[in-house]
């Protein structure tokens, strides 16, 4: 696929599936926005492999992709990944951890505890934070740890937003230590179960806030316009969880969506806050990644 068509395809994927990120991308320098869209398209395609076909076929396709990335065999996505790796120095260990997370979705998803939740969120989204560092040419090790946390925060928000939708795919990401419920219970909860779910949502989004705070602290490692774009992406996505919070963590079937006027307001507030924030980079809280000892720092 020629470069112009490849970029158009990436931009369309971002606009169609990642509306919050597409909104924030317009605030990045154009070259970074283009590469970010390509990264998003790659990650989205990997995710779709798991979601759009039977698990046995998805496992075979992901194995083919891994083999192609190792130079053995062919997969159409591999060439796009290799090209992106060549242009931004993509952290391939992070990409493979992302594939690990997608493969986890092909199993019977019943997360056990908070550590399992954080590990899953790292695999499917903290890794994307690391690869975005590659796109943005950020190699400071502490900045990359903050980027992992921002990715984890966004995934926790995602999980809070999509509890009902995920239950329909026989997946329960809320830890068993928080809710001893099966996906069928999440689809049609009793009043007592509804209370359990809402308490778990509160716990989940409170945890997400800790990771957002760390992600925000890492913004000081970024240069001007790049800092603004990432700050807006974080703030707009964070608004999903804050909307759920303002509703009292009420659990229902309707997916929370942040309307454009709200995105504009959140973006404006973010820009104003950044203009008055001249702080020094904060140290990273290692406790946030204690569950990742065996996996994350190998990627960073």
CSV table of C-alpha atoms in Angstrom, one decimal:
chain,number,residue,atom,x,y,z
A,1,UNK,CA,0.0,0.0,0.0
A,2,UNK,CA,1.5,3.4,-1.0
A,3,UNK,CA,2.2,5.9,1.7
A,4,UNK,CA,-0.7,8.2,1.0
A,5,UNK,CA,-3.2,5.4,1.0
A,6,UNK,CA,-1.7,3.9,4.1
A,7,UNK,CA,-2.0,7.2,6.0
A,8,UNK,CA,-5.5,7.7,4.8
A,9,UNK,CA,-6.4,4.2,6.0
A,10,UNK,CA,-4.8,5.0,9.4
A,11,UNK,CA,-6.6,8.3,9.7
A,12,UNK,CA,-9.9,6.7,8.9
A,13,UNK,CA,-9.4,4.0,11.5
A,14,UNK,CA,-8.7,6.6,14.1
A,15,UNK,CA,-11.7,8.7,13.2
A,16,UNK,CA,-14.0,5.7,13.2
A,17,UNK,CA,-12.9,3.8,16.3
A,18,UNK,CA,-10.9,6.3,18.4
A,19,UNK,CA,-13.0,9.5,18.5
A,20,UNK,CA,-11.4,10.8,21.7
A,21,UNK,CA,-7.9,10.1,20.4
A,22,UNK,CA,-8.8,11.6,17.0
A,23,UNK,CA,-9.9,14.7,18.8
A,24,UNK,CA,-6.7,15.0,20.7
A,25,UNK,CA,-4.5,14.2,17.7
A,26,UNK,CA,-5.3,17.5,16.0
A,27,UNK,CA,-3.4,19.2,18.8
A,28,UNK,CA,-0.2,17.3,18.1
A,29,UNK,CA,2.4,18.4,15.5
A,30,UNK,CA,1.3,17.0,12.2
A,31,UNK,CA,4.2,14.5,11.7
A,32,UNK,CA,3.5,13.1,15.2
A,33,UNK,CA,-0.2,13.0,14.6
A,34,UNK,CA,0.3,10.9,11.4
A,35,UNK,CA,2.6,8.4,13.1
A,36,UNK,CA,0.2,8.2,16.1
A,37,UNK,CA,-2.6,7.4,13.7
A,38,UNK,CA,-0.6,4.6,12.2
A,39,UNK,CA,0.2,3.2,15.6
A,40,UNK,CA,-3.4,3.3,16.5
A,41,UNK,CA,-4.4,1.5,13.3
A,42,UNK,CA,-1.8,-1.2,14.0
A,43,UNK,CA,-3.1,-1.7,17.6
A,44,UNK,CA,-6.7,-1.6,16.5
A,45,UNK,CA,-6.1,-4.2,13.8
A,46,UNK,CA,-4.4,-6.5,16.4
A,47,UNK,CA,-7.4,-6.0,18.7
A,48,UNK,CA,-9.8,-6.8,15.9
A,49,UNK,CA,-8.1,-10.1,15.2
A,50,UNK,CA,-9.3,-11.3,18.6
A,51,UNK,CA,-12.7,-9.7,18.5
A,52,UNK,CA,-13.9,-10.4,14.9
A,53,UNK,CA,-13.4,-14.1,14.5
A,54,UNK,CA,-13.6,-17.4,16.5
A,55,UNK,CA,-10.9,-17.8,19.2
A,56,UNK,CA,-9.2,-20.8,17.4
A,57,UNK,CA,-8.8,-18.8,14.2
A,58,UNK,CA,-7.6,-15.7,16.1
A,59,UNK,CA,-4.9,-17.7,17.8
A,60,UNK,CA,-3.7,-19.0,14.5
A,61,UNK,CA,-3.6,-15.6,13.0
A,62,UNK,CA,-1.8,-14.0,15.9
A,63,UNK,CA,0.8,-16.8,15.7
A,64,UNK,CA,1.2,-16.1,12.0
A,65,UNK,CA,1.7,-12.4,12.8
A,66,UNK,CA,4.4,-13.2,15.4
A,67,UNK,CA,6.1,-15.5,12.9
A,68,UNK,CA,6.0,-12.8,10.2
A,69,UNK,CA,7.6,-10.3,12.6
A,70,UNK,CA,10.3,-12.8,13.2
A,71,UNK,CA,10.9,-13.1,9.4
A,72,UNK,CA,9.2,-16.4,9.1
A,73,UNK,CA,6.2,-16.4,6.9
A,74,UNK,CA,3.8,-13.5,5.9
A,75,UNK,CA,1.0,-11.5,7.4
A,76,UNK,CA,-0.3,-8.3,5.9
A,77,UNK,CA,0.0,-6.3,9.1
A,78,UNK,CA,3.7,-7.2,9.6
A,79,UNK,CA,4.9,-4.9,6.8
A,80,UNK,CA,3.1,-2.0,8.4
A,81,UNK,CA,4.6,-2.8,11.8
A,82,UNK,CA,8.1,-3.1,10.4
A,83,UNK,CA,7.7,0.2,8.5
A,84,UNK,CA,6.6,1.9,11.7
A,85,UNK,CA,9.5,0.3,13.6
A,86,UNK,CA,11.9,1.7,11.1
A,87,UNK,CA,10.5,5.2,11.2
A,88,UNK,CA,10.1,5.7,14.9
A,89,UNK,CA,12.1,2.9,16.5
A,90,UNK,CA,9.1,1.0,17.8
A,91,UNK,CA,9.7,-1.0,21.0
A,92,UNK,CA,9.0,-4.5,19.7
A,93,UNK,CA,8.9,-6.1,23.1
A,94,UNK,CA,6.0,-3.8,24.0
A,95,UNK,CA,4.2,-4.8,20.8
A,96,UNK,CA,4.6,-8.5,21.7
A,97,UNK,CA,3.2,-7.8,25.1
A,98,UNK,CA,0.2,-6.1,23.4
A,99,UNK,CA,-0.3,-9.3,21.5
A,100,UNK,CA,-0.1,-11.3,24.7
A,101,UNK,CA,-2.9,-9.1,26.1
A,102,UNK,CA,-5.0,-9.7,23.0
A,103,UNK,CA,-4.4,-13.4,23.3
A,104,UNK,CA,-5.6,-13.2,26.9
A,105,UNK,CA,-8.9,-12.0,25.6
A,106,UNK,CA,-9.3,-15.3,23.7
A,107,UNK,CA,-9.4,-17.2,27.0
A,108,UNK,CA,-12.1,-17.3,29.6
A,109,UNK,CA,-11.6,-13.8,31.0
A,110,UNK,CA,-12.2,-13.7,34.7
A,111,UNK,CA,-9.6,-11.5,36.3
A,112,UNK,CA,-8.7,-12.6,39.9
A,113,UNK,CA,-7.5,-9.5,41.7
A,114,UNK,CA,-6.2,-6.0,41.3
A,115,UNK,CA,-2.7,-7.2,40.3
A,116,UNK,CA,-4.2,-9.2,37.5
A,117,UNK,CA,-6.2,-6.2,36.4
A,118,UNK,CA,-3.1,-4.0,36.3
A,119,UNK,CA,-1.1,-6.6,34.4
A,120,UNK,CA,-3.9,-6.9,31.8
A,121,UNK,CA,-4.2,-3.1,31.5
A,122,UNK,CA,-0.4,-2.9,31.0
A,123,UNK,CA,-0.5,-5.5,28.2
A,124,UNK,CA,-3.2,-3.9,26.2
A,125,UNK,CA,-2.7,-0.2,26.9
A,126,UNK,CA,0.4,0.5,29.0
A,127,UNK,CA,2.3,-1.0,26.0
A,128,UNK,CA,0.7,1.6,23.8
A,129,UNK,CA,2.0,4.3,26.1
A,130,UNK,CA,5.5,3.0,25.6
A,131,UNK,CA,5.1,2.9,21.8
A,132,UNK,CA,3.7,6.4,21.8
A,133,UNK,CA,6.9,7.4,23.5
A,134,UNK,CA,8.7,6.0,20.4
A,135,UNK,CA,6.4,8.1,18.2
A,136,UNK,CA,7.1,11.2,20.2
A,137,UNK,CA,10.8,10.5,20.5
A,138,UNK,CA,10.8,10.3,24.3
A,139,UNK,CA,13.5,8.0,25.7
A,140,UNK,CA,13.8,9.2,29.3
A,141,UNK,CA,13.2,6.0,31.4
A,142,UNK,CA,11.1,7.9,34.0
A,143,UNK,CA,9.0,9.5,31.3
A,144,UNK,CA,8.3,6.1,29.9
A,145,UNK,CA,7.2,4.7,33.2
A,146,UNK,CA,4.7,7.6,33.5
A,147,UNK,CA,3.5,6.8,29.9
A,148,UNK,CA,2.8,3.2,31.0
A,149,UNK,CA,0.7,4.6,33.9
A,150,UNK,CA,-1.3,6.8,31.5
A,151,UNK,CA,-2.0,3.8,29.3
A,152,UNK,CA,-3.1,1.8,32.3
A,153,UNK,CA,-5.4,4.6,33.4
A,154,UNK,CA,-7.1,4.8,30.0
A,155,UNK,CA,-7.6,1.0,30.0
A,156,UNK,CA,-9.2,1.1,33.5
A,157,UNK,CA,-11.5,3.8,32.2
A,158,UNK,CA,-12.3,1.6,29.2
A,159,UNK,CA,-13.1,-1.3,31.4
A,160,UNK,CA,-15.4,0.9,33.6
A,161,UNK,CA,-17.2,2.1,30.5
A,162,UNK,CA,-17.6,-1.3,28.8
A,163,UNK,CA,-18.6,-3.6,31.7
A,164,UNK,CA,-22.0,-4.5,30.1
A,165,UNK,CA,-20.6,-4.8,26.5
A,166,UNK,CA,-17.7,-7.0,27.7
A,167,UNK,CA,-20.1,-9.2,29.6
A,168,UNK,CA,-21.9,-9.8,26.4
A,169,UNK,CA,-18.6,-11.3,25.1
A,170,UNK,CA,-18.3,-13.5,28.2
A,171,UNK,CA,-15.6,-11.4,29.7
A,172,UNK,CA,-15.4,-10.0,33.2
A,173,UNK,CA,-12.5,-7.6,33.9
A,174,UNK,CA,-13.7,-6.4,37.3
A,175,UNK,CA,-11.6,-8.6,39.7
A,176,UNK,CA,-13.3,-11.5,41.5
A,177,UNK,CA,-12.0,-10.0,44.7
A,178,UNK,CA,-14.3,-7.1,44.0
A,179,UNK,CA,-17.3,-8.8,42.5
A,180,UNK,CA,-18.0,-12.5,42.6
A,181,UNK,CA,-20.2,-12.4,39.6
A,182,UNK,CA,-20.3,-14.1,36.2
A,183,UNK,CA,-20.9,-12.2,32.9
A,184,UNK,CA,-24.5,-13.4,32.9
A,185,UNK,CA,-25.0,-11.7,36.3
A,186,UNK,CA,-23.5,-8.5,34.8
A,187,UNK,CA,-26.0,-8.7,31.9
A,188,UNK,CA,-29.1,-8.9,34.2
A,189,UNK,CA,-28.1,-8.1,37.8
A,190,UNK,CA,-30.3,-8.3,40.8
A,191,UNK,CA,-30.6,-5.2,43.0
A,192,UNK,CA,-28.0,-6.6,45.3
A,193,UNK,CA,-25.6,-7.5,42.4
A,194,UNK,CA,-26.2,-4.0,41.0
A,195,UNK,CA,-24.9,-2.5,44.2
A,196,UNK,CA,-21.8,-4.8,44.0
A,197,UNK,CA,-21.1,-3.7,40.5
A,198,UNK,CA,-21.4,0.0,41.3
A,199,UNK,CA,-19.1,-0.4,44.3
A,200,UNK,CA,-16.6,-2.1,42.0
A,201,UNK,CA,-16.9,0.7,39.5
A,202,UNK,CA,-16.1,3.2,42.2
A,203,UNK,CA,-13.1,1.2,43.2
A,204,UNK,CA,-12.0,0.8,39.6
A,205,UNK,CA,-12.3,4.5,38.7
A,206,UNK,CA,-10.6,5.5,42.0
A,207,UNK,CA,-7.7,3.3,41.0
A,208,UNK,CA,-7.7,4.8,37.5
A,209,UNK,CA,-7.3,8.3,39.0
A,210,UNK,CA,-4.1,7.2,40.7
A,211,UNK,CA,-2.7,6.2,37.3
A,212,UNK,CA,-4.0,9.4,35.6
A,213,UNK,CA,-2.2,11.5,38.2
A,214,UNK,CA,1.1,9.7,37.5
A,215,UNK,CA,0.5,10.0,33.7
A,216,UNK,CA,-0.1,13.7,34.2
A,217,UNK,CA,3.1,14.1,36.2
A,218,UNK,CA,5.0,12.7,33.3
A,219,UNK,CA,3.8,15.5,31.0
A,220,UNK,CA,6.6,17.7,32.2
A,221,UNK,CA,9.0,15.5,30.2
A,222,UNK,CA,7.3,16.5,27.0
A,223,UNK,CA,8.0,19.5,24.8
A,224,UNK,CA,5.4,22.3,24.3
A,225,UNK,CA,2.9,21.2,21.6
A,226,UNK,CA,3.4,17.5,22.2
A,227,UNK,CA,2.7,18.0,25.9
A,228,UNK,CA,-0.5,19.8,25.0
A,229,UNK,CA,-1.7,17.1,22.7
A,230,UNK,CA,-1.1,14.3,25.1
A,231,UNK,CA,-2.6,16.3,28.0
A,232,UNK,CA,-5.8,16.8,26.0
A,233,UNK,CA,-5.9,13.1,25.1
A,234,UNK,CA,-5.6,12.1,28.7
A,235,UNK,CA,-8.1,14.7,29.9
A,236,UNK,CA,-10.8,13.8,27.3
A,237,UNK,CA,-10.5,10.1,28.0
A,238,UNK,CA,-10.4,10.7,31.8
A,239,UNK,CA,-13.7,12.6,31.3
A,240,UNK,CA,-15.4,9.3,30.5
A,241,UNK,CA,-14.7,8.0,34.0
A,242,UNK,CA,-15.5,11.3,35.6
A,243,UNK,CA,-18.9,11.3,33.9
A,244,UNK,CA,-19.6,7.8,35.4
A,245,UNK,CA,-18.5,9.2,38.8
A,246,UNK,CA,-20.8,12.2,38.5
A,247,UNK,CA,-23.6,9.8,37.9
A,248,UNK,CA,-22.9,8.0,41.2
A,249,UNK,CA,-21.3,5.0,39.4
A,250,UNK,CA,-24.8,4.0,38.2
A,251,UNK,CA,-24.5,0.8,36.2
A,252,UNK,CA,-26.7,0.5,33.1
A,253,UNK,CA,-26.5,-0.7,29.5
A,254,UNK,CA,-25.9,2.7,28.0
A,255,UNK,CA,-22.3,3.4,27.1
A,256,UNK,CA,-21.0,6.7,28.3
A,257,UNK,CA,-19.9,9.0,25.5
A,258,UNK,CA,-18.3,12.4,25.9
A,259,UNK,CA,-20.1,14.9,23.5
A,260,UNK,CA,-18.0,17.2,21.3
A,261,UNK,CA,-19.0,20.3,23.3
A,262,UNK,CA,-17.7,18.6,26.5
A,263,UNK,CA,-14.5,17.6,24.7
A,264,UNK,CA,-14.0,21.2,23.7
A,265,UNK,CA,-14.6,22.5,27.2
A,266,UNK,CA,-12.2,19.9,28.7
A,267,UNK,CA,-9.6,20.7,26.1
A,268,UNK,CA,-9.8,24.4,26.8
A,269,UNK,CA,-9.5,23.9,30.6
A,270,UNK,CA,-6.5,21.6,29.9
A,271,UNK,CA,-4.7,24.2,27.8
A,272,UNK,CA,-5.3,26.9,30.5
A,273,UNK,CA,-4.0,24.6,33.2
A,274,UNK,CA,-0.9,23.8,31.2
A,275,UNK,CA,-0.1,27.4,30.6
A,276,UNK,CA,0.0,28.1,34.3
A,277,UNK,CA,1.8,24.9,35.3
A,278,UNK,CA,5.6,25.3,35.3
A,279,UNK,CA,6.4,22.4,37.6
A,280,UNK,CA,9.4,20.2,37.5
A,281,UNK,CA,9.0,16.5,36.5
A,282,UNK,CA,7.8,14.5,39.5
A,283,UNK,CA,9.5,11.2,40.6
A,284,UNK,CA,7.6,8.1,39.6
A,285,UNK,CA,5.8,6.0,42.2
A,286,UNK,CA,7.1,2.5,41.8
A,287,UNK,CA,4.2,1.1,43.7
A,288,UNK,CA,2.0,1.7,40.7
A,289,UNK,CA,4.0,-0.9,38.7
A,290,UNK,CA,4.7,-3.4,41.5
A,291,UNK,CA,2.5,-5.9,39.7
A,292,UNK,CA,4.5,-5.6,36.5
A,293,UNK,CA,8.0,-6.6,37.8
A,294,UNK,CA,8.3,-9.5,35.4
A,295,UNK,CA,7.0,-7.8,32.3
A,296,UNK,CA,6.8,-4.1,31.9
A,297,UNK,CA,10.3,-2.9,32.5
A,298,UNK,CA,11.7,-5.3,30.0
A,299,UNK,CA,9.9,-3.2,27.5
A,300,UNK,CA,10.8,0.2,28.8
